XYZ file of C-alpha atoms in Angstrom:
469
model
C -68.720 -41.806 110.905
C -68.225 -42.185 107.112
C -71.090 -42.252 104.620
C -72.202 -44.520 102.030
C -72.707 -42.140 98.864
C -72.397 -38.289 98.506
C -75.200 -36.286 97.359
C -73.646 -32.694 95.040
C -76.558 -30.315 94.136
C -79.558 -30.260 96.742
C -81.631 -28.772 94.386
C -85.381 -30.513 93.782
C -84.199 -33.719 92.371
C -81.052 -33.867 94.339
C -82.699 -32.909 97.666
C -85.333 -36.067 96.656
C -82.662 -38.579 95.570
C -80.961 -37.743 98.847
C -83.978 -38.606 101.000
C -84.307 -41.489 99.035
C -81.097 -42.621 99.758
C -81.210 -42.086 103.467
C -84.812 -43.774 103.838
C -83.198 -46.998 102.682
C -80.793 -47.160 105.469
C -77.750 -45.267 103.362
C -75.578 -42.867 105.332
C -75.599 -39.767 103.124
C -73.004 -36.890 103.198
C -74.209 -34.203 101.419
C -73.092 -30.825 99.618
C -74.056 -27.711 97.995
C -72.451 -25.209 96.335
C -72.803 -22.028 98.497
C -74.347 -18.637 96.599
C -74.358 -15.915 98.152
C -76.102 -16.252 101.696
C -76.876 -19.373 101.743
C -73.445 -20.534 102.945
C -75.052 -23.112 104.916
C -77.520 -24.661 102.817
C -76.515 -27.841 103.591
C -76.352 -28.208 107.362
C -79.725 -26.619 107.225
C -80.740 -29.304 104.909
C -79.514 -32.070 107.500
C -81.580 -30.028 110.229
C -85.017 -30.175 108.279
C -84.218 -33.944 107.792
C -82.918 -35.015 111.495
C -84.642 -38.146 111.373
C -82.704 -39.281 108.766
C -78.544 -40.532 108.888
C -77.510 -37.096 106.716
C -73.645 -35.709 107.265
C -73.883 -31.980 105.763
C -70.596 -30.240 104.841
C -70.246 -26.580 104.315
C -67.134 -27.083 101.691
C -66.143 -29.578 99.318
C -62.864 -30.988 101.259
C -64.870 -31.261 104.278
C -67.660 -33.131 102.418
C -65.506 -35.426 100.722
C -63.849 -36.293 104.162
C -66.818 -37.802 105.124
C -67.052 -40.224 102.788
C -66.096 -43.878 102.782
C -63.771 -45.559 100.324
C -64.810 -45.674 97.942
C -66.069 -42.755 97.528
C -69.130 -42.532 95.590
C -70.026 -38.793 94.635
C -73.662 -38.198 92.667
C -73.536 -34.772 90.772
C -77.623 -33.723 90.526
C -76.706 -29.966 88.646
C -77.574 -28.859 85.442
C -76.033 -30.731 82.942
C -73.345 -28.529 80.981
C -70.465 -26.397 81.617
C -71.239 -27.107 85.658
C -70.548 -30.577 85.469
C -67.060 -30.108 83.927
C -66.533 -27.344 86.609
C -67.275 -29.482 89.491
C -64.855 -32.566 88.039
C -62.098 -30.318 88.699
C -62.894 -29.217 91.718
C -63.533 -32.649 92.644
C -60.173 -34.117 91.468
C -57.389 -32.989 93.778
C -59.637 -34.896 96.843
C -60.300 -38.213 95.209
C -57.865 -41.040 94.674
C -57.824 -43.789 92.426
C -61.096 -45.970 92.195
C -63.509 -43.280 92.943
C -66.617 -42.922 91.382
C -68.459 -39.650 89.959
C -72.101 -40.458 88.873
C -73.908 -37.871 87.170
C -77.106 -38.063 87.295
C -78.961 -34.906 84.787
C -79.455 -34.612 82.179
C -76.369 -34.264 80.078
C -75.534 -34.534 76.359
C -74.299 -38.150 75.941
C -71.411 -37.139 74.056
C -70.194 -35.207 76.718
C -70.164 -38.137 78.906
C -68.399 -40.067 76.380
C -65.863 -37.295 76.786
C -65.672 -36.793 80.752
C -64.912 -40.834 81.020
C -62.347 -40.582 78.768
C -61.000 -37.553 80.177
C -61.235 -39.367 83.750
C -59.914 -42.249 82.624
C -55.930 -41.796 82.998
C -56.782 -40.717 86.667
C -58.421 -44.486 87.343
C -61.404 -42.111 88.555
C -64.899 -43.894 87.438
C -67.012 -41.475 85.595
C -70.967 -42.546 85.196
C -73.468 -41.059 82.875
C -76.797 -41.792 84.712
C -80.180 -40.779 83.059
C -83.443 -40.923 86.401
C -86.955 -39.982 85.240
C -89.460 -39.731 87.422
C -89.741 -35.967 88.569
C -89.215 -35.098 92.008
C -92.032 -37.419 93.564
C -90.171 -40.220 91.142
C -86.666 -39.186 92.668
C -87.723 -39.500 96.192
C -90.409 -42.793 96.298
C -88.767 -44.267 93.318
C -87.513 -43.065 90.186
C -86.653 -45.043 86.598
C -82.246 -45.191 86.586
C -80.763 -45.803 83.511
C -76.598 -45.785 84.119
C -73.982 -46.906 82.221
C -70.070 -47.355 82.692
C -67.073 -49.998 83.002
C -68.176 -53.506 84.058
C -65.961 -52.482 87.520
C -68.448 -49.673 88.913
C -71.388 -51.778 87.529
C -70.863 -54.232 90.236
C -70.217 -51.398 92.585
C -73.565 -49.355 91.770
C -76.094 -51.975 90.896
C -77.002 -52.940 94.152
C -77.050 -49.637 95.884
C -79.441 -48.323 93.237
C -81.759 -50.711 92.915
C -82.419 -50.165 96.362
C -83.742 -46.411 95.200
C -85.077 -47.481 92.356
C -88.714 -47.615 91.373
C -90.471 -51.524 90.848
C -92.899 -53.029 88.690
C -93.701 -56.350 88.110
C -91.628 -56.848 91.909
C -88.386 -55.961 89.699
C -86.539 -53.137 90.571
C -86.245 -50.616 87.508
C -82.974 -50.180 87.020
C -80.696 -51.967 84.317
C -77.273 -51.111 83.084
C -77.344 -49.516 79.801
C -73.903 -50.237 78.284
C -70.604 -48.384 78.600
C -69.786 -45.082 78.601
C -72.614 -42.521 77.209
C -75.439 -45.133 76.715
C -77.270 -44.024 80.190
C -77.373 -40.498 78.612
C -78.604 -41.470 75.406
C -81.570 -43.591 76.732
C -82.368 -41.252 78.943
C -82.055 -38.650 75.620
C -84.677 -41.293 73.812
C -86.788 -41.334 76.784
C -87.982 -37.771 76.792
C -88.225 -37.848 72.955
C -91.188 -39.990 73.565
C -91.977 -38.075 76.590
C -92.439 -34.979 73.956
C -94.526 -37.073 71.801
C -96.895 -38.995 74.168
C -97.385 -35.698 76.136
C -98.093 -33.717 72.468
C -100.755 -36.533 71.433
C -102.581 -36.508 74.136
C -102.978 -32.427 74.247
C -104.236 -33.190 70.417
C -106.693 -35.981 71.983
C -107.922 -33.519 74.964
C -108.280 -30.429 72.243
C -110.058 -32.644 69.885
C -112.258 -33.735 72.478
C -113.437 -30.450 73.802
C -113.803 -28.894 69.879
C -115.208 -31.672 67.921
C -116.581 -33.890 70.677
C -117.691 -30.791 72.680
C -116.417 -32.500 75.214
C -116.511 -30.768 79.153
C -113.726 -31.296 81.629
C -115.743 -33.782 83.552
C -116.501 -36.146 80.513
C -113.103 -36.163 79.336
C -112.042 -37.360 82.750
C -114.960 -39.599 82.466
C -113.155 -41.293 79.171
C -109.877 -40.618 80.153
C -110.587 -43.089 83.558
C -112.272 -46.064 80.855
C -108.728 -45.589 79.343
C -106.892 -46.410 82.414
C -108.311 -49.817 82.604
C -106.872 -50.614 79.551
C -103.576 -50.774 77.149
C -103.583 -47.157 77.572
C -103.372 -46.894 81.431
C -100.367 -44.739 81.936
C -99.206 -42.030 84.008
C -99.559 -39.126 81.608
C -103.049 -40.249 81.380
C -102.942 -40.424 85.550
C -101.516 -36.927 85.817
C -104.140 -35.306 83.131
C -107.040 -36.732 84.792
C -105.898 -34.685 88.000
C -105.202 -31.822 85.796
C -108.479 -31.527 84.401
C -110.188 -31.669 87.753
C -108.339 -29.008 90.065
C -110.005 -26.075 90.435
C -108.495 -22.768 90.909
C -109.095 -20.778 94.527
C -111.851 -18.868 92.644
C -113.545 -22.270 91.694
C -112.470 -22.313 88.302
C -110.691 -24.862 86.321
C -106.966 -23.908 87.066
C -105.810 -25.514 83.129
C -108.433 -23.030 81.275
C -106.446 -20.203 82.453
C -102.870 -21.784 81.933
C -101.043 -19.747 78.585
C -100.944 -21.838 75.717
C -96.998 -21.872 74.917
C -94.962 -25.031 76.437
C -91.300 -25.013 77.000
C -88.369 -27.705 76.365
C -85.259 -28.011 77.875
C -83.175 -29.562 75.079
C -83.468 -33.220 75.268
C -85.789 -33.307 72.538
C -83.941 -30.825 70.486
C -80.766 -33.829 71.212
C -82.791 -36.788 70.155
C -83.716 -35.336 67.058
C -80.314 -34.195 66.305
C -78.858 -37.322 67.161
C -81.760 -39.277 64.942
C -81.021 -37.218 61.774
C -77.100 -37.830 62.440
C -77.743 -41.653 62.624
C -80.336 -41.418 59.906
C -83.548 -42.725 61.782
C -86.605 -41.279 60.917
C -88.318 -40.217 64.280
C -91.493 -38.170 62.818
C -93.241 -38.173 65.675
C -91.467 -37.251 67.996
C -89.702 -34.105 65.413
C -93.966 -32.933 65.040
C -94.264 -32.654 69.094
C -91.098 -30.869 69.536
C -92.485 -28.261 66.799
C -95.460 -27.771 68.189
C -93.764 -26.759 71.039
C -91.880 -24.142 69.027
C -95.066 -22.722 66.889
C -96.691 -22.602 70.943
C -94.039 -20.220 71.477
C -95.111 -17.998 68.316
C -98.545 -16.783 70.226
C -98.793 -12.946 69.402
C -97.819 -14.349 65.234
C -100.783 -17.366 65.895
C -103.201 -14.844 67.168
C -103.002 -12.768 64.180
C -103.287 -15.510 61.782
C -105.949 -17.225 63.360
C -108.269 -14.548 61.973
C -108.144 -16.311 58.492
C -108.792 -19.625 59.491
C -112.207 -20.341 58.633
C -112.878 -23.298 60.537
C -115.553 -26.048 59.154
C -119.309 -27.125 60.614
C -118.269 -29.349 62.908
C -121.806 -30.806 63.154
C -121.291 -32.370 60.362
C -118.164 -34.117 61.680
C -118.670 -37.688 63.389
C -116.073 -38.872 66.341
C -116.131 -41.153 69.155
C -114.734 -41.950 71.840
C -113.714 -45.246 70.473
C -111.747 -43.218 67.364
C -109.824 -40.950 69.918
C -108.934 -44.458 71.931
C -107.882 -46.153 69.264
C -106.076 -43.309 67.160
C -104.286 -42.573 70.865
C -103.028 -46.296 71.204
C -101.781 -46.106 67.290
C -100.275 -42.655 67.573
C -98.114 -43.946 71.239
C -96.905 -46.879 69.721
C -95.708 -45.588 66.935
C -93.612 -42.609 68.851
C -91.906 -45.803 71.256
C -91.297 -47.829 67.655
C -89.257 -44.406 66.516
C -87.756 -44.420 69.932
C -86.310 -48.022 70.204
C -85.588 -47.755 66.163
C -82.796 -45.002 67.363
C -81.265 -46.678 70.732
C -81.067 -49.744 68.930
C -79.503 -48.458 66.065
C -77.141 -46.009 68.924
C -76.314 -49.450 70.473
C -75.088 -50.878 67.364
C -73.156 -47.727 66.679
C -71.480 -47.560 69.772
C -70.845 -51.417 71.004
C -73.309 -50.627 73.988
C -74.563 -53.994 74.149
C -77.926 -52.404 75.302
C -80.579 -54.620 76.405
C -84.031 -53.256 74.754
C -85.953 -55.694 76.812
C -84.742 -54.580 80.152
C -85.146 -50.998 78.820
C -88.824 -51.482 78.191
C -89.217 -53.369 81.959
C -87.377 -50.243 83.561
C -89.730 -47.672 82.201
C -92.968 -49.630 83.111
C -92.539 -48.216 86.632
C -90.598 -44.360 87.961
C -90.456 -42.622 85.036
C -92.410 -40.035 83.335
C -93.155 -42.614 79.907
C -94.375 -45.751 82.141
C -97.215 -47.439 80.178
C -98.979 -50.638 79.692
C -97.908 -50.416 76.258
C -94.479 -51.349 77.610
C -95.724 -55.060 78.590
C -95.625 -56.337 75.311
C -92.371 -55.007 74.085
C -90.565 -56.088 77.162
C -91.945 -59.721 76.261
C -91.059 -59.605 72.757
C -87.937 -58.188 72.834
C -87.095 -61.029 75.755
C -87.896 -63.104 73.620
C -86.169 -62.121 70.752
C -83.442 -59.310 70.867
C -83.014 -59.335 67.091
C -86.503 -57.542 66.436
C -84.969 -54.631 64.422
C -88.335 -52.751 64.759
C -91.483 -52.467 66.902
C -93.380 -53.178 63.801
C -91.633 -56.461 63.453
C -92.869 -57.552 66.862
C -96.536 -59.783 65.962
C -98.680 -58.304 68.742
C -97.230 -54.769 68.380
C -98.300 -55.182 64.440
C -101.447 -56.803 65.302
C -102.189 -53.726 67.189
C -101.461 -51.049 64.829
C -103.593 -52.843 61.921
C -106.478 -52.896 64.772
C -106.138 -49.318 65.368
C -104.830 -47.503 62.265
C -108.496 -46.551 60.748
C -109.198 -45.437 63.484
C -106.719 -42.817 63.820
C -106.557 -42.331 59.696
C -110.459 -41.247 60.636
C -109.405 -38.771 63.168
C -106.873 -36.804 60.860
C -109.502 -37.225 58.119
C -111.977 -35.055 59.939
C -109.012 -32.621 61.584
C -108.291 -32.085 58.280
C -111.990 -31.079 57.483
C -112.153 -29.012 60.315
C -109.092 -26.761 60.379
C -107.687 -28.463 63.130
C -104.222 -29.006 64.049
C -103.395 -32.561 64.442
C -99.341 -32.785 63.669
C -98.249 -35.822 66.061
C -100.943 -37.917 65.082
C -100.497 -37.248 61.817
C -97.135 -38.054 61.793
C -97.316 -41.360 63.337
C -99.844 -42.716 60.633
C -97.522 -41.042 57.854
C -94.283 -42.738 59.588
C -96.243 -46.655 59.293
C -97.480 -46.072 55.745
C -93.726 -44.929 54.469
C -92.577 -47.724 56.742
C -94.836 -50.511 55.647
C -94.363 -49.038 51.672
C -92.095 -51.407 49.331
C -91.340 -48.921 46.634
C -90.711 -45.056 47.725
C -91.723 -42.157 44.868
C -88.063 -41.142 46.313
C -86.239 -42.193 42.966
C -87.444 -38.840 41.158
C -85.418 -36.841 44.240
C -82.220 -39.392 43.284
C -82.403 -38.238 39.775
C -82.926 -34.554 40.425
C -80.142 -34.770 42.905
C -78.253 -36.761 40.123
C -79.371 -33.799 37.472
C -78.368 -30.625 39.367
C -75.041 -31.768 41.565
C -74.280 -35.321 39.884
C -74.736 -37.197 43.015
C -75.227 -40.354 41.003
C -77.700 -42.968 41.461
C -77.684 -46.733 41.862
C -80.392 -48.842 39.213
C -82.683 -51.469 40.546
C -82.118 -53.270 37.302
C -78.235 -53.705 38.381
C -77.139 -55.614 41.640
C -73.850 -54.755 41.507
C -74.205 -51.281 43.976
C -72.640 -49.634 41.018
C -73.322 -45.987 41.145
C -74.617 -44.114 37.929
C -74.506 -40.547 36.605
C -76.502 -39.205 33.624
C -76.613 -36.077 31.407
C -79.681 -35.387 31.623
C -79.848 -31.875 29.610
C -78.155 -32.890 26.793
């Protein structure tokens, strides 16, 4: 008996995927490199899971025997070094026409690199980005793959039978060729970074100017899911904020206040500044991340911060609601700036529209606030911004004073507000005609004669002056 797909890595995700897999009728070989002692990880795997049509293999010629031609193997290991190791283990058992998927989270570039790498050995190489966590991976996760037209035809069907659905549409969408899976995936927990950062600035705000308890910040935080805002980071932190330690207590109030990353974000903004697209938001969430890790420094200086009387300040619900909706849309218009821009770069082809419609369901971003950008992007793929699109812009006028209020009393009261801040900062440089960025031109002109161009001249000429003579 052959199988339909191979599962490498039966780690959380890859354990999920693999159920998922199975539970749609696939017959699933599966694999995992041995450590030490656990030699037979995977025919224990298949034991747990007898109900369902798993092969397990206890070495990788054995496991790729079991496969049918042709052979489709999904790599879920950490992205890195390990996925290159694997490839050429992999190689002296597959023949031409086989497909590798990967499916972490790896650097895009180094997908780029493994196709072309693969490519003389007619071996299909696919950079495949799933978000959804482990409950995502095995009910339904958000796939974002990319590749030659060839293994699109072969994979499309297969995985939107895994796949998550909204709107009764599977979400799942090819992203392009070679690394634009990878990068949209990259983009994807950018704005992960930044939703997930403004609304811990929403729930602190809440609970130190509102004064705010657990309960009525659920109690607001529920209003919010019945409209634009419903979302599942707003689903999650409602069940957050009620579970209750063994002791009784709220289990969050004793969590340590320093968050950790795992690179993505670090890659989006590198990527952002290399393309040169401003992504403020999403750079101010990944810092906070990195001053949470400063703790013993921030409890030293928090000694001389004389906070303000914050009976004095006014808030309401409605200016948390509404400088929430302004802050979110403004980190997905940073985000869709850069893949469309990536796209562009790289020839992907990339459909924006169907990457709105496959986050509105599996992954860790889906939102409401994807409805209208699917539409307008459908229908009109030349939008070049968010803020170009008439609702989205309709929106952010609606909301803007709303979170321009909110910073305005942060600012009063010594509290740290940098995401939200940065989103209004990114619209007004956006929406600004004329830039006080002509004084850095001339300095740059005065100390290392990097010339300037005149606005009087149309010509693109570039200009150097003396300016110390």
């Amino acid at each position: 008996m052959k199988a339909d797909i191979g599962i490498l890595g039966l780690g959380v995700m890859g354990k999920s995927l693999a159920r998922n897999f199975a539970s749609k009728g696939f017959k699933v070989a599966v694999y995992n490199l041995p450590l030490p002692g656990e030699e037979n990880f995977a025919s224990e795997f298949v034991k747990t899971y007898s109900d369902l049509p798993f092969i397990g293999s206890n070495d990788i010629e054995e496991f790729i025997a079991h496969l049918s031609r042709q052979r489709i193997i999904l790599l879920m290991v950490k992205s890195g070094e390990a996925i290159d190791q694997l490839i050429t283990l992999l190689n002296p058992y597959l023949e031409e026409g086989d497909i590798i998927i990967d499916a972490g989270n790896s650097f895009y570039k180094d997908t780029i690199r493994r196709i072309n790498y693969l490519k003389p050995l007619n071996i299909q190489f696919v950079g495949m980005g799933v978000s959804g966590g482990e409950k995502g991976a095995l009910n339904g996760p958000s796939i974002m793959p990319a590749g030659s037209i060839e293994v699109r035809n072969s994979l499309l069907p297969i995985l939107q039978k895994i796949a998550a659905k909204a709107d009764d549409k599977p979400c799942v969408a090819w992203m392009g060729t070679d690394g634009a899976g990878h990068f949209v995936k990259m983009v994807h927990n950018g704005i992960e970074y930044a939703d997930m950062q403004i609304l811990s600035e929403v729930y602190g705000i809440s609970k130190s100017m509102l004064g705010f308890t657990n309960v009525q910040i659920v109690q607001m935080m529920q209003k919010w899911q019945k409209s634009i805002l419903k979302s599942y980071l707003i689903e999650i932190t409602i069940d957050i904020l009620k579970f209750k330690d063994v002791d009784g207590d709220i289990l969050l109030e004793k969590i340590l206040d320093v968050a950790g990353h795992k690179g993505t974000g670090q890659w989006a903004i590198s990527e952002a500044m290399h393309f040169g697209i401003a992504i403020p938001s999403i750079c101010a969430a990944m810092n906070e991340r990195i001053i949470s890790g400063q703790k013993e420094l921030r409890q030293s200086l928090s000694k001389k911060n004389q906070k303000a009387n914050l009976s004095k300040i006014k808030l309401t619900e409605n200016t948390l609601k509404g400088a929430l909706i302004f802050s979110r849309i403004c980190a997905l218009a940073e985000g869709f700036h850069l893949m469309r821009h990536a796209a562009q770069h790289y020839n992907w082809k990339t459909n924006l529209a169907d990457i709105a419609q496959i986050w509105r369901g599996g992954c860790i971003i889906r939102s409401d606030m994807l409805i209208p950008i699917m539409k307008a992007f459908a229908q009109n793929p030349d939008y070049r911004h968010l803020f170009e699109i008439p609702e989205i812009a309709d929106l952010l006028i609606t909301y803007k004073p709303a979170a321009e209020r909110l910073i305005a009393a942060t600012l009063k009261s010594n509290i740290a507000c940098p995401t939200i801040s940065a989103s209004v900062q990114y619209y007004r440089s956006m929406h600004t005609e004329f830039l006080p960025v002509n004084l850095i031109q001339a300095q740059r002109d005065y100390f290392g004669a990097h010339t300037y161009k005149r606005i009087d001249d149309k010509s693109a000429q570039s200009y150097h002056t003396i300016w110390d003579k």
